[in-house]
C-alpha positions as a Python dict, from the first residue, in 0.01 Angstrom:
ca = {
    (1, 'M'): (0, 0, 0),
    (2, 'R'): (-182, -339, -45),
    (3, 'G'): (-490, -159, -13),
    (4, 'L'): (-404, 107, -288),
    (5, 'R'): (-254, -167, -520),
    (6, 'R'): (-581, -364, -480),
    (7, 'W'): (-799, -59, -566),
    (8, 'W'): (-574, -12, -867),
    (9, 'D'): (-630, -368, -994),
    (10, 'D'): (-1024, -329, -936),
    (11, 'T'): (-1012, -8, -1136),
    (12, 'A'): (-749, -50, -1412),
    (13, 'G'): (-620, -407, -1349),
    (14, 'G'): (-588, -650, -1662),
    (15, 'L'): (-643, -411, -1960),
    (16, 'P'): (-436, -462, -2246),
    (17, 'A'): (-130, -243, -2317),
    (18, 'T'): (-296, -144, -2673),
    (19, 'F'): (-588, 6, -2444),
    (20, 'W'): (-361, 210, -2254),
    (21, 'Y'): (-198, 350, -2595),
    (22, 'L'): (-526, 435, -2723),
    (23, 'W'): (-619, 593, -2381),
    (24, 'S'): (-280, 793, -2395),
    (25, 'G'): (-378, 917, -2736),
    (26, 'L'): (-728, 1016, -2628),
    (27, 'L'): (-582, 1212, -2337),
    (28, 'V'): (-333, 1408, -2538),
    (29, 'N'): (-597, 1467, -2816),
    (30, 'R'): (-849, 1604, -2551),
    (31, 'A'): (-572, 1814, -2376),
    (32, 'G'): (-472, 1976, -2683),
    (33, 'A'): (-797, 2032, -2823),
    (34, 'F'): (-823, 2392, -2685),
    (35, 'A'): (-809, 2636, -2969),
    (36, 'L'): (-1164, 2566, -3065),
    (37, 'L'): (-1284, 2685, -2731),
    (38, 'F'): (-1151, 3048, -2792),
    (39, 'L'): (-1241, 3060, -3173),
    (40, 'S'): (-1545, 3316, -3158),
    (41, 'L'): (-1294, 3546, -2944),
    (42, 'Y'): (-1042, 3496, -3190),
    (43, 'L'): (-1263, 3597, -3464),
    (44, 'T'): (-1415, 3890, -3295),
    (45, 'S'): (-1115, 4022, -3128),
    (46, 'A'): (-840, 3938, -3406),
    (47, 'R'): (-1009, 3922, -3720),
    (48, 'G'): (-1288, 4185, -3697),
    (49, 'A'): (-1580, 3935, -3702),
    (50, 'S'): (-1927, 4058, -3562),
    (51, 'P'): (-2041, 3820, -3317),
    (52, 'S'): (-2292, 3694, -3540),
    (53, 'L'): (-2067, 3613, -3811),
    (54, 'A'): (-1849, 3447, -3531),
    (55, 'G'): (-2137, 3252, -3443),
    (56, 'L'): (-2193, 3128, -3807),
    (57, 'V'): (-1824, 3021, -3824),
    (58, 'V'): (-1830, 2835, -3486),
    (59, 'G'): (-2154, 2678, -3621),
    (60, 'A'): (-1974, 2552, -3953),
    (61, 'Y'): (-1750, 2348, -3712),
    (62, 'G'): (-2042, 2182, -3541),
    (63, 'I'): (-2185, 2116, -3868),
    (64, 'G'): (-1881, 1953, -4009),
    (65, 'G'): (-1869, 1755, -3669),
    (66, 'A'): (-2198, 1604, -3738),
    (67, 'G'): (-2059, 1466, -4087),
    (68, 'G'): (-1766, 1361, -3942),
    (69, 'T'): (-1897, 1136, -3679),
    (70, 'L'): (-2086, 962, -3954),
    (71, 'L'): (-1776, 958, -4178),
    (72, 'G'): (-1555, 822, -3903),
    (73, 'G'): (-1776, 547, -3859),
    (74, 'V'): (-1801, 412, -4185),
    (75, 'L'): (-1417, 457, -4273),
    (76, 'A'): (-1350, 287, -3927),
    (77, 'D'): (-1546, -26, -4024),
    (78, 'R'): (-1410, -14, -4385),
    (79, 'W'): (-1038, 114, -4370),
    (80, 'G'): (-986, 13, -4003),
    (81, 'R'): (-953, 160, -3694),
    (82, 'R'): (-601, 267, -3670),
    (83, 'S'): (-623, 384, -4050),
    (84, 'T'): (-878, 605, -3950),
    (85, 'L'): (-769, 752, -3640),
    (86, 'L'): (-433, 830, -3831),
    (87, 'A'): (-596, 1003, -4114),
    (88, 'A'): (-805, 1196, -3896),
    (89, 'H'): (-547, 1309, -3648),
    (90, 'L'): (-300, 1415, -3930),
    (91, 'A'): (-576, 1590, -4125),
    (92, 'A'): (-664, 1779, -3797),
    (93, 'A'): (-306, 1883, -3698),
    (94, 'G'): (-263, 2025, -4082),
    (95, 'L'): (-572, 2183, -4070),
    (96, 'M'): (-531, 2348, -3724),
    (97, 'A'): (-181, 2504, -3852),
    (98, 'A'): (-353, 2625, -4192),
    (99, 'L'): (-620, 2795, -3960),
    (100, 'A'): (-341, 2973, -3745),
    (101, 'F'): (-219, 3165, -4067),
    (102, 'S'): (-553, 3224, -4234),
    (103, 'R'): (-675, 3572, -4252),
    (104, 'H'): (-976, 3583, -4462),
    (105, 'L'): (-1318, 3510, -4268),
    (106, 'A'): (-1455, 3269, -4560),
    (107, 'V'): (-1125, 3043, -4565),
    (108, 'I'): (-1141, 3030, -4186),
    (109, 'A'): (-1519, 2944, -4211),
    (110, 'A'): (-1404, 2668, -4465),
    (111, 'L'): (-1149, 2529, -4248),
    (112, 'A'): (-1339, 2556, -3946),
    (113, 'A'): (-1584, 2313, -4110),
    (114, 'L'): (-1309, 2073, -4225),
    (115, 'V'): (-1162, 2080, -3871),
    (116, 'G'): (-1484, 1995, -3714),
    (117, 'V'): (-1497, 1682, -3952),
    (118, 'A'): (-1158, 1579, -3859),
    (119, 'H'): (-1208, 1645, -3486),
    (120, 'S'): (-1502, 1411, -3477),
    (121, 'M'): (-1385, 1125, -3712),
    (122, 'P'): (-1180, 971, -3435),
    (123, 'G'): (-1474, 935, -3175),
    (124, 'P'): (-1623, 606, -3332),
    (125, 'A'): (-1292, 464, -3416),
    (126, 'F'): (-1153, 498, -3081),
    (127, 'V'): (-1456, 331, -2903),
    (128, 'A'): (-1458, 78, -3164),
    (129, 'A'): (-1098, -24, -3108),
    (130, 'I'): (-1111, -45, -2729),
    (131, 'V'): (-1435, -270, -2773),
    (132, 'D'): (-1195, -491, -3020),
    (133, 'V'): (-909, -513, -2770),
    (134, 'V'): (-1078, -514, -2418),
    (135, 'P'): (-1243, -860, -2306),
    (136, 'E'): (-1605, -807, -2228),
    (137, 'A'): (-1580, -844, -1844),
    (138, 'R'): (-1330, -541, -1821),
    (139, 'R'): (-1511, -296, -2062),
    (140, 'S'): (-1714, -123, -1799),
    (141, 'R'): (-1368, -17, -1657),
    (142, 'A'): (-1233, 63, -1986),
    (143, 'F'): (-1495, 313, -2064),
    (144, 'N'): (-1510, 453, -1718),
    (145, 'L'): (-1128, 539, -1757),
    (146, 'Q'): (-1191, 671, -2132),
    (147, 'F'): (-1462, 925, -1968),
    (148, 'W'): (-1222, 1008, -1714),
    (149, 'A'): (-941, 1085, -1950),
    (150, 'F'): (-1194, 1285, -2152),
    (151, 'N'): (-1260, 1511, -1861),
    (152, 'L'): (-926, 1528, -1721),
    (153, 'G'): (-809, 1627, -2070),
    (154, 'M'): (-1093, 1898, -2113),
    (155, 'A'): (-976, 2048, -1763),
    (156, 'V'): (-610, 2061, -1908),
    (157, 'A'): (-723, 2200, -2208),
    (158, 'S'): (-949, 2485, -2046),
    (159, 'L'): (-646, 2607, -1825),
    (160, 'L'): (-386, 2616, -2112),
    (161, 'A'): (-620, 2772, -2349),
    (162, 'G'): (-668, 3080, -2121),
    (163, 'V'): (-290, 3132, -2059),
    (164, 'L'): (-202, 3066, -2449),
    (165, 'A'): (-464, 3317, -2567),
    (166, 'E'): (-353, 3592, -2369),
    (167, 'A'): (4, 3505, -2481),
    (168, 'S'): (-78, 3466, -2871),
    (169, 'F'): (-349, 3335, -3084),
    (170, 'L'): (-110, 3192, -3319),
    (171, 'A'): (56, 3006, -3036),
    (172, 'L'): (-266, 2869, -2935),
    (173, 'F'): (-360, 2706, -3285),
    (174, 'L'): (-3, 2564, -3327),
    (175, 'V'): (19, 2417, -2985),
    (176, 'D'): (-331, 2260, -3054),
    (177, 'A'): (-181, 2122, -3367),
    (178, 'G'): (137, 1993, -3219),
    (179, 'A'): (-81, 1818, -2937),
    (180, 'T'): (-296, 1641, -3218),
    (181, 'L'): (34, 1536, -3400),
    (182, 'T'): (177, 1369, -3078),
    (183, 'A'): (-147, 1195, -3055),
    (184, 'A'): (-101, 1064, -3404),
    (185, 'V'): (267, 947, -3338),
    (186, 'V'): (153, 748, -3029),
    (187, 'I'): (-129, 583, -3245),
    (188, 'A'): (121, 534, -3554),
    (189, 'L'): (381, 365, -3308),
    (190, 'K'): (195, 188, -3059),
    (191, 'V'): (-148, 89, -3178),
    (192, 'P'): (-197, -206, -3411),
    (193, 'E'): (-512, -248, -3634),
    (194, 'T'): (-771, -400, -3429),
    (195, 'L'): (-1045, -473, -3665),
    (196, 'D'): (-1127, -828, -3723),
    (197, 'R'): (-1228, -846, -4077),
    (198, 'R'): (-1340, -1223, -4034),
    (199, 'A'): (-1633, -1099, -3755),
    (200, 'V'): (-1966, -1146, -3937),
    (201, 'T'): (-2307, -1152, -3751),
    (202, 'P'): (-2581, -1360, -3919),
    (203, 'R'): (-2818, -1185, -4134),
    (204, 'A'): (-3092, -1377, -3911),
    (205, 'V'): (-2966, -1192, -3604),
    (206, 'L'): (-2950, -824, -3780),
    (207, 'G'): (-3267, -892, -3966),
    (208, 'R'): (-3110, -716, -4292),
    (209, 'R'): (-2802, -652, -4506),
    (210, 'P'): (-2543, -502, -4279),
    (211, 'G'): (-2461, -138, -4345),
    (212, 'L'): (-2516, 211, -4180),
    (213, 'H'): (-2873, 185, -4238),
    (214, 'T'): (-2881, -125, -4025),
    (215, 'A'): (-2787, 113, -3731),
    (216, 'L'): (-3043, 359, -3847),
    (217, 'T'): (-3324, 109, -3853),
    (218, 'D'): (-3253, -90, -3551),
    (219, 'R'): (-3544, -7, -3304),
    (220, 'T'): (-3364, -130, -2989),
    (221, 'F'): (-3056, 60, -3081),
    (222, 'L'): (-3256, 359, -3162),
    (223, 'A'): (-3452, 338, -2846),
    (224, 'F'): (-3137, 352, -2648),
    (225, 'V'): (-3003, 654, -2855),
    (226, 'G'): (-3327, 831, -2793),
    (227, 'L'): (-3293, 818, -2417),
    (228, 'T'): (-2906, 919, -2439),
    (229, 'F'): (-3037, 1205, -2637),
    (230, 'L'): (-3266, 1297, -2340),
    (231, 'L'): (-2939, 1255, -2107),
    (232, 'A'): (-2736, 1474, -2348),
    (233, 'V'): (-3022, 1738, -2335),
    (234, 'L'): (-3023, 1754, -1958),
    (235, 'T'): (-2617, 1778, -1955),
    (236, 'M'): (-2610, 2052, -2224),
    (237, 'Q'): (-2821, 2246, -1960),
    (238, 'T'): (-2500, 2330, -1785),
    (239, 'S'): (-2351, 2500, -2054),
    (240, 'T'): (-2653, 2658, -2247),
    (241, 'I'): (-2952, 2768, -2013),
    (242, 'M'): (-2816, 2734, -1659),
    (243, 'P'): (-2571, 3075, -1709),
    (244, 'L'): (-2880, 3266, -1834),
    (245, 'A'): (-3076, 3147, -1512),
    (246, 'M'): (-2774, 3241, -1282),
    (247, 'R'): (-2763, 3578, -1432),
    (248, 'A'): (-3121, 3614, -1373),
    (249, 'D'): (-3084, 3512, -1006),
    (250, 'G'): (-2824, 3817, -997),
    (251, 'L'): (-2507, 3592, -986),
    (252, 'R'): (-2203, 3687, -1142),
    (253, 'P'): (-2011, 3493, -1418),
    (254, 'T'): (-1738, 3373, -1162),
    (255, 'A'): (-2026, 3202, -971),
    (256, 'Y'): (-2109, 2987, -1312),
    (257, 'G'): (-1744, 2922, -1340),
    (258, 'L'): (-1727, 2771, -987),
    (259, 'V'): (-2046, 2538, -1051),
    (260, 'V'): (-1882, 2413, -1367),
    (261, 'A'): (-1559, 2375, -1202),
    (262, 'L'): (-1683, 2188, -904),
    (263, 'G'): (-1840, 1955, -1176),
    (264, 'G'): (-1533, 1889, -1335),
    (265, 'A'): (-1339, 1837, -1015),
    (266, 'L'): (-1587, 1578, -879),
    (267, 'I'): (-1554, 1378, -1198),
    (268, 'V'): (-1154, 1386, -1191),
    (269, 'A'): (-1154, 1298, -855),
    (270, 'G'): (-1424, 1022, -798),
    (271, 'Q'): (-1490, 868, -1165),
    (272, 'L'): (-1230, 596, -1096),
    (273, 'F'): (-1413, 471, -820),
    (274, 'V'): (-1755, 442, -1020),
    (275, 'P'): (-1697, 74, -1154),
    (276, 'K'): (-1658, -87, -817),
    (277, 'L'): (-1981, 91, -687),
    (278, 'I'): (-2217, 11, -989),
    (279, 'E'): (-2078, -366, -1065),
    (280, 'P'): (-2335, -544, -889),
    (281, 'Y'): (-2627, -386, -1043),
    (282, 'R'): (-2782, -426, -1382),
    (283, 'K'): (-2694, -164, -1636),
    (284, 'S'): (-3060, -48, -1702),
    (285, 'T'): (-3104, -7, -1337),
    (286, 'V'): (-2787, 208, -1293),
    (287, 'L'): (-2882, 421, -1578),
    (288, 'A'): (-3239, 495, -1442),
    (289, 'V'): (-3075, 579, -1102),
    (290, 'S'): (-2815, 805, -1287),
    (291, 'T'): (-3064, 977, -1503),
    (292, 'G'): (-3322, 1006, -1210),
    (293, 'L'): (-3018, 1178, -1018),
    (294, 'M'): (-2980, 1437, -1305),
    (295, 'A'): (-3344, 1491, -1313),
    (296, 'L'): (-3344, 1569, -924),
    (297, 'G'): (-3024, 1798, -963),
    (298, 'F'): (-3188, 2020, -1240),
    (299, 'G'): (-3510, 2028, -1095),
    (300, 'T'): (-3380, 2172, -791),
    (301, 'L'): (-3291, 2476, -957),
    (302, 'T'): (-3664, 2565, -983),
    (303, 'V'): (-3633, 2704, -621),
    (304, 'A'): (-3252, 2773, -651),
    (305, 'D'): (-3193, 3161, -618),
    (306, 'G'): (-2821, 3158, -460),
    (307, 'L'): (-2490, 2993, -533),
    (308, 'P'): (-2519, 2738, -238),
    (309, 'L'): (-2821, 2580, -402),
    (310, 'Y'): (-2668, 2557, -725),
    (311, 'L'): (-2345, 2421, -587),
    (312, 'G'): (-2556, 2149, -419),
    (313, 'A'): (-2763, 2070, -756),
    (314, 'A'): (-2417, 2062, -916),
    (315, 'V'): (-2296, 1763, -695),
    (316, 'V'): (-2623, 1594, -752),
    (317, 'W'): (-2651, 1610, -1125),
    (318, 'T'): (-2275, 1528, -1164),
    (319, 'V'): (-2316, 1223, -949),
    (320, 'G'): (-2565, 1132, -1193),
    (321, 'Q'): (-2340, 1164, -1491),
    (322, 'M'): (-2062, 984, -1327),
    (323, 'L'): (-2273, 693, -1275),
    (324, 'A'): (-2420, 691, -1622),
    (325, 'A'): (-2084, 716, -1798),
    (326, 'P'): (-1959, 334, -1798),
    (327, 'P'): (-2312, 156, -1857),
    (328, 'N'): (-2416, 389, -2136),
    (329, 'A'): (-2090, 346, -2337),
    (330, 'Q'): (-2107, -48, -2262),
    (331, 'I'): (-2455, -73, -2385),
    (332, 'N'): (-2373, 123, -2693),
    (333, 'A'): (-2083, -107, -2749),
    (334, 'D'): (-2274, -426, -2685),
    (335, 'L'): (-2586, -353, -2895),
    (336, 'A'): (-2341, -327, -3224),
    (337, 'P'): (-2281, -613, -3428),
    (338, 'P'): (-1902, -667, -3424),
    (339, 'E'): (-1868, -584, -3814),
    (340, 'L'): (-2060, -256, -3745),
    (341, 'R'): (-1904, -118, -3419),
    (342, 'A'): (-1789, 192, -3555),
    (343, 'R'): (-2129, 258, -3777),
    (344, 'Y'): (-2312, 222, -3460),
    (345, 'Q'): (-2080, 446, -3251),
    (346, 'S'): (-2124, 706, -3517),
    (347, 'V'): (-2489, 697, -3501),
    (348, 'F'): (-2470, 710, -3121),
    (349, 'Y'): (-2251, 1026, -3112),
    (350, 'L'): (-2490, 1198, -3331),
    (351, 'T'): (-2702, 1251, -3014),
    (352, 'F'): (-2439, 1501, -2868),
    (353, 'P'): (-2452, 1763, -3160),
    (354, 'A'): (-2820, 1713, -3194),
    (355, 'A'): (-2856, 1788, -2825),
    (356, 'S'): (-2621, 2088, -2847),
    (357, 'F'): (-2887, 2218, -3078),
    (358, 'V'): (-3194, 2141, -2932),
    (359, 'A'): (-3109, 2237, -2569),
    (360, 'P'): (-3041, 2594, -2640),
    (361, 'A'): (-3277, 2656, -2921),
    (362, 'L'): (-3618, 2504, -2728),
    (363, 'G'): (-3431, 2572, -2358),
    (364, 'G'): (-3429, 2939, -2433),
    (365, 'L'): (-3793, 2957, -2554),
    (366, 'S'): (-3902, 2749, -2249),
    (367, 'L'): (-3670, 2980, -1990),
    (368, 'E'): (-3826, 3276, -2138),
    (369, 'H'): (-4181, 3174, -2118),
    (370, 'L'): (-4177, 2940, -1822),
    (371, 'G'): (-3929, 3111, -1597),
    (372, 'E'): (-3812, 2894, -1319),
    (373, 'R'): (-4052, 2630, -1417),
    (374, 'H'): (-3843, 2536, -1718),
    (375, 'W'): (-3668, 2319, -1445),
    (376, 'L'): (-3959, 2139, -1374),
    (377, 'V'): (-3978, 2048, -1748),
    (378, 'V'): (-3603, 1933, -1759),
    (379, 'G'): (-3648, 1715, -1447),
    (380, 'G'): (-3957, 1562, -1586),
    (381, 'L'): (-3731, 1478, -1936),
    (382, 'G'): (-3505, 1315, -1682),
    (383, 'L'): (-3753, 1113, -1510),
    (384, 'C'): (-3917, 995, -1819),
    (385, 'A'): (-3572, 884, -1947),
    (386, 'A'): (-3511, 703, -1628),
    (387, 'A'): (-3846, 516, -1666),
    (388, 'G'): (-3775, 454, -2023),
    (389, 'H'): (-3419, 269, -1914),
    (390, 'L'): (-3631, 46, -1690),
    (391, 'L'): (-3864, -63, -1961),
    (392, 'A'): (-3616, -98, -2221),
    (393, 'G'): (-3365, -307, -2008),
    (394, 'G'): (-3506, -659, -2096),
    (395, 'P'): (-3524, -604, -2474),
    (396, 'R'): (-3162, -460, -2464),
    (397, 'E'): (-3044, -760, -2281),
    (398, 'R'): (-3209, -1013, -2513),
    (399, 'R'): (-3063, -843, -2826),
    (400, 'V'): (-2727, -853, -2655),
    (401, 'A'): (-2760, -1225, -2563),
    (402, 'A'): (-2817, -1301, -2933),
    (403, 'L'): (-2534, -1098, -3076),
    (404, 'R'): (-2295, -1284, -2833),
    (405, 'A'): (-2443, -1629, -2938),
    (406, 'A'): (-2400, -1541, -3298),
    (407, 'A'): (-2048, -1406, -3226),
    (408, 'R'): (-1941, -1735, -3062),
    (409, 'R'): (-2078, -1969, -3391),
    (410, 'P'): (-1779, -1832, -3598),
    (411, 'E'): (-1538, -1888, -3317),
    (412, 'E'): (-1641, -2246, -3288),
    (413, 'V'): (-1641, -2324, -3668),
    (414, 'R'): (-1285, -2199, -3673),
    (415, 'R'): (-1178, -2415, -3410),
}
């Protein structure tokens, strides 16, 4: 019993109550965000849309998501984290309910784009609020728990979505709206505003007048975003190119489902043990090792022709993803000036919709022309990213040290 308590203290001890309310809101939000998983099926089976038209509507959701990410970052720094989270959740709940009762495809497409905006807005605000309230020494644990909650919520969402979709598409959308509304209630009742409007980083550190363009022209930060983009491209292989490769190897869809389920199960079962494992090492070293593992895992698919090798490779790249999550999020938070935290988060989050476009678009061409050698290209990208993290580690650490020193000066003046 003492060993279990010591493990829990090492994993989640010392985190403030506000963090746990944010964590709960994120978990409920993700567990309830399942309607969009079946949007294409809903459009083709219940609304008579062609597959190409259904793809355009789902694409509208993705475009809205990219815009919502930037909007959420700007609003979270201007309005505040709590106000942005509440506005986004309430808007998403209302739009999802409207989507449930819409019949015309043009209206559904417009609503899907707006839902994409509302679903993406909370991301930068959630992370900025976590950075606001969690002491620096415990942020790695906090981000690890955030990643775990996200994956646990998505696992629950996948299970619920299948059951509800078979029962009623109307129930699918309405339960999704209800879960989003529940998350809004948790935030409204338990999460205070965390934005410190007194936090100002001297222009000498930023080198320019602060704003969204600061993040878009910050070379140290953009180098990190670029490396994260490569990591996201690797991660997207599992949902875009790998199913095609498995089909070419004569494997059934159930085999693909088993590989994906194994990755999710490993994250849910093992993610809480990661912080203690990586704590003694530099973040750049951990990211280099984790990205290298992902490169090895995907590179192994060059010789994979049966389910056992696919499962073994999935274990390797999933371990890489698990190790990468805490330092990746913490570096992103550390590089952001206090008054621009959410804006920096929004630019960082753009890597994922960008990767979701690049991975299938270029990956499909690569697989078609290179065949199994496509996975050598993917592995090579991963090794380049690993080397990049080692090279960029020093400049990142110097930038973080400068930002921390600048943040301490106003505190000393106020004392």
